[in-house]
PDB file of C-alpha atoms in Angstrom:
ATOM      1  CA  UNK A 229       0.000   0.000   0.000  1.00  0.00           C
ATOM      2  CA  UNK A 230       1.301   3.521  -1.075  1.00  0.00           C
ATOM      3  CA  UNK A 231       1.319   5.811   1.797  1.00  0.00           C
ATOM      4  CA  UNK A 232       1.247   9.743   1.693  1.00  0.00           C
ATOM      5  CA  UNK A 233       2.489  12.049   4.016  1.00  0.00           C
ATOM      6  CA  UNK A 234      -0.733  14.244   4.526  1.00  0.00           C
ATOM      7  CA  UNK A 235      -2.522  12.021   7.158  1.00  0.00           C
ATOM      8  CA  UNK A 236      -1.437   9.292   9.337  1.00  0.00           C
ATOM      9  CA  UNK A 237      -1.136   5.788   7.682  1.00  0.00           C
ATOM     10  CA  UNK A 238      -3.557   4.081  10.651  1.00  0.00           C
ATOM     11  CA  UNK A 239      -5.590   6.614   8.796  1.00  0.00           C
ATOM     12  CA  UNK A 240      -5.088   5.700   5.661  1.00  0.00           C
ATOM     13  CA  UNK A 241      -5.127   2.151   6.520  1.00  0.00           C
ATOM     14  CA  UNK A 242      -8.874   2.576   8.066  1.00  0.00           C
ATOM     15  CA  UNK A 243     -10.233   4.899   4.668  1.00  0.00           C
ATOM     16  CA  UNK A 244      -8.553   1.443   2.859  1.00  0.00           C
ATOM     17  CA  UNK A 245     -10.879  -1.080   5.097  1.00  0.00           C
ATOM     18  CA  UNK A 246     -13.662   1.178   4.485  1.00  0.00           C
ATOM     19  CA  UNK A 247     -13.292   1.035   0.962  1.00  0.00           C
ATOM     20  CA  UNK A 248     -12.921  -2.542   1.048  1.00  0.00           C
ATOM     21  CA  UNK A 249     -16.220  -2.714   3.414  1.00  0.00           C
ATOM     22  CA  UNK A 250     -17.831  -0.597   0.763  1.00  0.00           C
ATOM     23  CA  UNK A 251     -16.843  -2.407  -1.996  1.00  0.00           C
ATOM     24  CA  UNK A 252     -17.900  -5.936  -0.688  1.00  0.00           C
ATOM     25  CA  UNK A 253     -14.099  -6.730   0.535  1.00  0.00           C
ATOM     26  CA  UNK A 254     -15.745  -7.410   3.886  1.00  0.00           C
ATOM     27  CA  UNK A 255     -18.980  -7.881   3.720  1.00  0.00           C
ATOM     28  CA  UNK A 256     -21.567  -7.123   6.743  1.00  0.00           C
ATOM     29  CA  UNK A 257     -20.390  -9.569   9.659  1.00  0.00           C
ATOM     30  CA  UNK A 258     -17.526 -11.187   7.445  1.00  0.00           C
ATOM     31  CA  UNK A 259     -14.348 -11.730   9.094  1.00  0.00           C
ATOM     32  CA  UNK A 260     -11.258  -9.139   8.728  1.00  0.00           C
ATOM     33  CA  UNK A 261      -8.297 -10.579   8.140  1.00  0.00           C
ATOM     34  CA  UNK A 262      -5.695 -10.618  11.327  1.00  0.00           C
ATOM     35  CA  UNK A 263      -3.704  -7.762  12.846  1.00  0.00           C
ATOM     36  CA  UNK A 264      -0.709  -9.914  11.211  1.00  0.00           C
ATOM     37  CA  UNK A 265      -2.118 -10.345   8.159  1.00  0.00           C
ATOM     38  CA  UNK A 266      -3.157  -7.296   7.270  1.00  0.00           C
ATOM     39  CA  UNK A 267      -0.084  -5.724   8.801  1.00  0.00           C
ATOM     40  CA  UNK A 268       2.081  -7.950   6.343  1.00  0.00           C
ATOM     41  CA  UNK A 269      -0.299  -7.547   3.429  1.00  0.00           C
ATOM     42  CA  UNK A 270       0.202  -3.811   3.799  1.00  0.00           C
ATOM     43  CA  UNK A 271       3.639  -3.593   5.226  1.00  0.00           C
ATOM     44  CA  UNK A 272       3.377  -1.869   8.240  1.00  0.00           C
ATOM     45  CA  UNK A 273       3.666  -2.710  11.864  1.00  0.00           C
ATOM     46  CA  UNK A 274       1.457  -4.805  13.169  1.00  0.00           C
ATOM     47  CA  UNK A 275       0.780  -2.007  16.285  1.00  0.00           C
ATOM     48  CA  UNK A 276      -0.401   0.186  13.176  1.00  0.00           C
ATOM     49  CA  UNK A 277      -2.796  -1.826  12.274  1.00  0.00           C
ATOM     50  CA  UNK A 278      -4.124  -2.825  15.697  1.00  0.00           C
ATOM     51  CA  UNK A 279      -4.433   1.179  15.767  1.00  0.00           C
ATOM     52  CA  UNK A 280      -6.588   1.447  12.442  1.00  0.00           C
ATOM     53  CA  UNK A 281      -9.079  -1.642  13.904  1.00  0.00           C
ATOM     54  CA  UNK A 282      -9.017   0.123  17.668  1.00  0.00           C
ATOM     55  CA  UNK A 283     -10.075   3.627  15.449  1.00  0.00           C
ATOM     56  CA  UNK A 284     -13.140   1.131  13.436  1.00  0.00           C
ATOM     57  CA  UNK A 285     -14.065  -0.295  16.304  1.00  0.00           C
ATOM     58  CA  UNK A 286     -14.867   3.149  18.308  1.00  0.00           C
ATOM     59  CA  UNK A 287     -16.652   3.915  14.864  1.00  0.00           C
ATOM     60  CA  UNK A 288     -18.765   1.066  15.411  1.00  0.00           C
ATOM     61  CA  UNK A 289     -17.399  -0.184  12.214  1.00  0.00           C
ATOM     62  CA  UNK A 290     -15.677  -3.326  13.172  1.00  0.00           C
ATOM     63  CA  UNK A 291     -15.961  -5.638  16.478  1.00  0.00           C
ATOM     64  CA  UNK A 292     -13.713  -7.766  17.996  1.00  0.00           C
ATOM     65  CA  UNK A 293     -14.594 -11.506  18.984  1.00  0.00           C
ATOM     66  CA  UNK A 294     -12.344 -12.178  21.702  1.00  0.00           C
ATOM     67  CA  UNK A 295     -10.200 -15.125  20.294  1.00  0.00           C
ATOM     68  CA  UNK A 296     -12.084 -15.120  17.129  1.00  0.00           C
ATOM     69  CA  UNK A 297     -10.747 -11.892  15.384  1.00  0.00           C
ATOM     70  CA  UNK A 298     -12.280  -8.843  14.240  1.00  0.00           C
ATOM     71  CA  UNK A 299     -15.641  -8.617  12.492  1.00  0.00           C
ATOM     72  CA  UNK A 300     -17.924  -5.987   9.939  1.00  0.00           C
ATOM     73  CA  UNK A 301     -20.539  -4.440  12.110  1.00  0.00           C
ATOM     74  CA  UNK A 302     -24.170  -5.522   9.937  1.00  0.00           C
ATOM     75  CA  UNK A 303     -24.433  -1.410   9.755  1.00  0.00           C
ATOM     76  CA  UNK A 304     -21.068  -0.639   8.551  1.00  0.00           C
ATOM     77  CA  UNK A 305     -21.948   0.750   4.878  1.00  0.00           C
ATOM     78  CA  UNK A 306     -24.854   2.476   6.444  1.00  0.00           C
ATOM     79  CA  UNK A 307     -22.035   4.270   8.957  1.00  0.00           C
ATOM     80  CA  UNK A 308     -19.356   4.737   6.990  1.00  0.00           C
ATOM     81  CA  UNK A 309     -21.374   6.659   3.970  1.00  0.00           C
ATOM     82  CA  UNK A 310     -22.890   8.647   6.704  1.00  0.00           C
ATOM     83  CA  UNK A 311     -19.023   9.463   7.891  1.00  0.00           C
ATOM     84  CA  UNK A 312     -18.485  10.270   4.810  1.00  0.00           C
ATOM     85  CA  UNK A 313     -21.217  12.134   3.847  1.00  0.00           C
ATOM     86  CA  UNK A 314     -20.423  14.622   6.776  1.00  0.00           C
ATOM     87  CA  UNK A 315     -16.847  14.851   6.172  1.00  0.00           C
ATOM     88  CA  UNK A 316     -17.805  15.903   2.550  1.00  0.00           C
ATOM     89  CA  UNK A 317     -19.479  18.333   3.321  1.00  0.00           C
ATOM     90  CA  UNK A 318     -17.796  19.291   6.819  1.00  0.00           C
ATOM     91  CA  UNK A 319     -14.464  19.928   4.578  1.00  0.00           C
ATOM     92  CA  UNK A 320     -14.652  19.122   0.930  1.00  0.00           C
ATOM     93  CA  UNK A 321     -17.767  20.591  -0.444  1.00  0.00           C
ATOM     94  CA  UNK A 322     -17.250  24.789   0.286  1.00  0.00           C
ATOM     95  CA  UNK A 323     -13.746  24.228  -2.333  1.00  0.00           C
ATOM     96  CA  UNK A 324     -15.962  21.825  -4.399  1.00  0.00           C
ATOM     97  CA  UNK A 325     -18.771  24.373  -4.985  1.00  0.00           C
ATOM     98  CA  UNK A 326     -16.225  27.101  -5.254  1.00  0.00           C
ATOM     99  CA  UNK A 327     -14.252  25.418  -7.691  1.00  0.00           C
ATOM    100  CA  UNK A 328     -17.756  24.991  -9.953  1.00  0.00           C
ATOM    101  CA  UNK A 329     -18.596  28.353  -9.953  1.00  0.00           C
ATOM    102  CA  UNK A 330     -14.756  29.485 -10.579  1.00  0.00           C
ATOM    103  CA  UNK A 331     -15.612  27.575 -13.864  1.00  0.00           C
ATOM    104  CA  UNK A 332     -19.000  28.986 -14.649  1.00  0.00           C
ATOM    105  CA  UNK A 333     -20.926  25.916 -14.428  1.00  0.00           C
ATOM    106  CA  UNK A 334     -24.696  27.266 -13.206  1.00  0.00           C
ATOM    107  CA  UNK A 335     -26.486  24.744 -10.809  1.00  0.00           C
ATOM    108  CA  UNK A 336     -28.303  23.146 -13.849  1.00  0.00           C
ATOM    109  CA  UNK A 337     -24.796  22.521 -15.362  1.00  0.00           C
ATOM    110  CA  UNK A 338     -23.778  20.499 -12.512  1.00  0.00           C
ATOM    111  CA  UNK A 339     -27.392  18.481 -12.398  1.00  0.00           C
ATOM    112  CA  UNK A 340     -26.589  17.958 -16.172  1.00  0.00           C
ATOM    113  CA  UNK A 341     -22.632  16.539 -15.727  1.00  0.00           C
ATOM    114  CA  UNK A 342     -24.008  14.665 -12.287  1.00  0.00           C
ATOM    115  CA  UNK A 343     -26.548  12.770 -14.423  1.00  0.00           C
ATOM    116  CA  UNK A 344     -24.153  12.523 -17.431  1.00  0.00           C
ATOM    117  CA  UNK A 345     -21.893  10.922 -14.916  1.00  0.00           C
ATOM    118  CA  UNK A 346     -24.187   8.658 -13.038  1.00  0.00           C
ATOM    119  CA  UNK A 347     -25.434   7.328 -16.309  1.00  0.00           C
ATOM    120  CA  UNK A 348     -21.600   6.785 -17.489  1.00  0.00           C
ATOM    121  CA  UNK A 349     -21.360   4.556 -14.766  1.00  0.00           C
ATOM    122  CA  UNK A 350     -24.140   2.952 -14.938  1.00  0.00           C
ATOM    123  CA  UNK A 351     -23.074   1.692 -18.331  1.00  0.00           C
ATOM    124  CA  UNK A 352     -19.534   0.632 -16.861  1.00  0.00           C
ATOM    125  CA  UNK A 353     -21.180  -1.272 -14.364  1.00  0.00           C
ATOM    126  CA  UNK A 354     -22.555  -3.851 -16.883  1.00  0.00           C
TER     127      UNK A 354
END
């Protein structure tokens, strides 16, 4: 895993599981792999990791079977789009929207490209 230097890499380790929840990696009450393994599957310390899965768990992301391992919490997409969500628009969305009207675009402009895009995908997808 490439790291950058803007954020911590338990961070960046924990937006990587997330993805992976998202994406079906690890689906809702699926097993994550263990502190070991994912430490040597993304070549970090194993204390890093442990980190990233203490940081999901107080999400109520991931929880921990003692003995067993770590598991997806059966809400996890549900909690981590609503993270995200708020992050977006906590931090992300004033430069967003700026950056639109810097270009010109009017509001039906973006609707347009938004739909454009979602559409795009959709086609991808199959």
């Amino acid at each position: 895993m490439d790291f950058n230097e803007n954020k911590p890499i338990y961070l960046q380790i924990t937006d990587g599981i997330m993805d992976d929840i998202l994406s079906g990696v690890y689906p809702p009450e699926g097993r994550l792999p263990s502190v070991r393994e994912y430490a040597a599957k993304v070549e970090v310390n194993a204390n890093t990791v442990m980190r990233s899965y203490d940081w999901l768990q107080q999400q109520s992301i991931i929880f921990n079977k003692r003995g067993i391992g770590f598991f997806v919490m059966a809400e996890a997409t549900k909690k981590i789009l609503e993270m995200r969500k708020e992050i977006f628009f906590k931090e992300e969305a004033s430069y967003f929207f700026g950056r639109l009207s810097s270009f010109g675009l009017s509001p039906e402009d973006v609707s347009s490209l938004y739909s454009k895009y979602i559409s795009d995908s959709k086609q991808t997808i199959k």
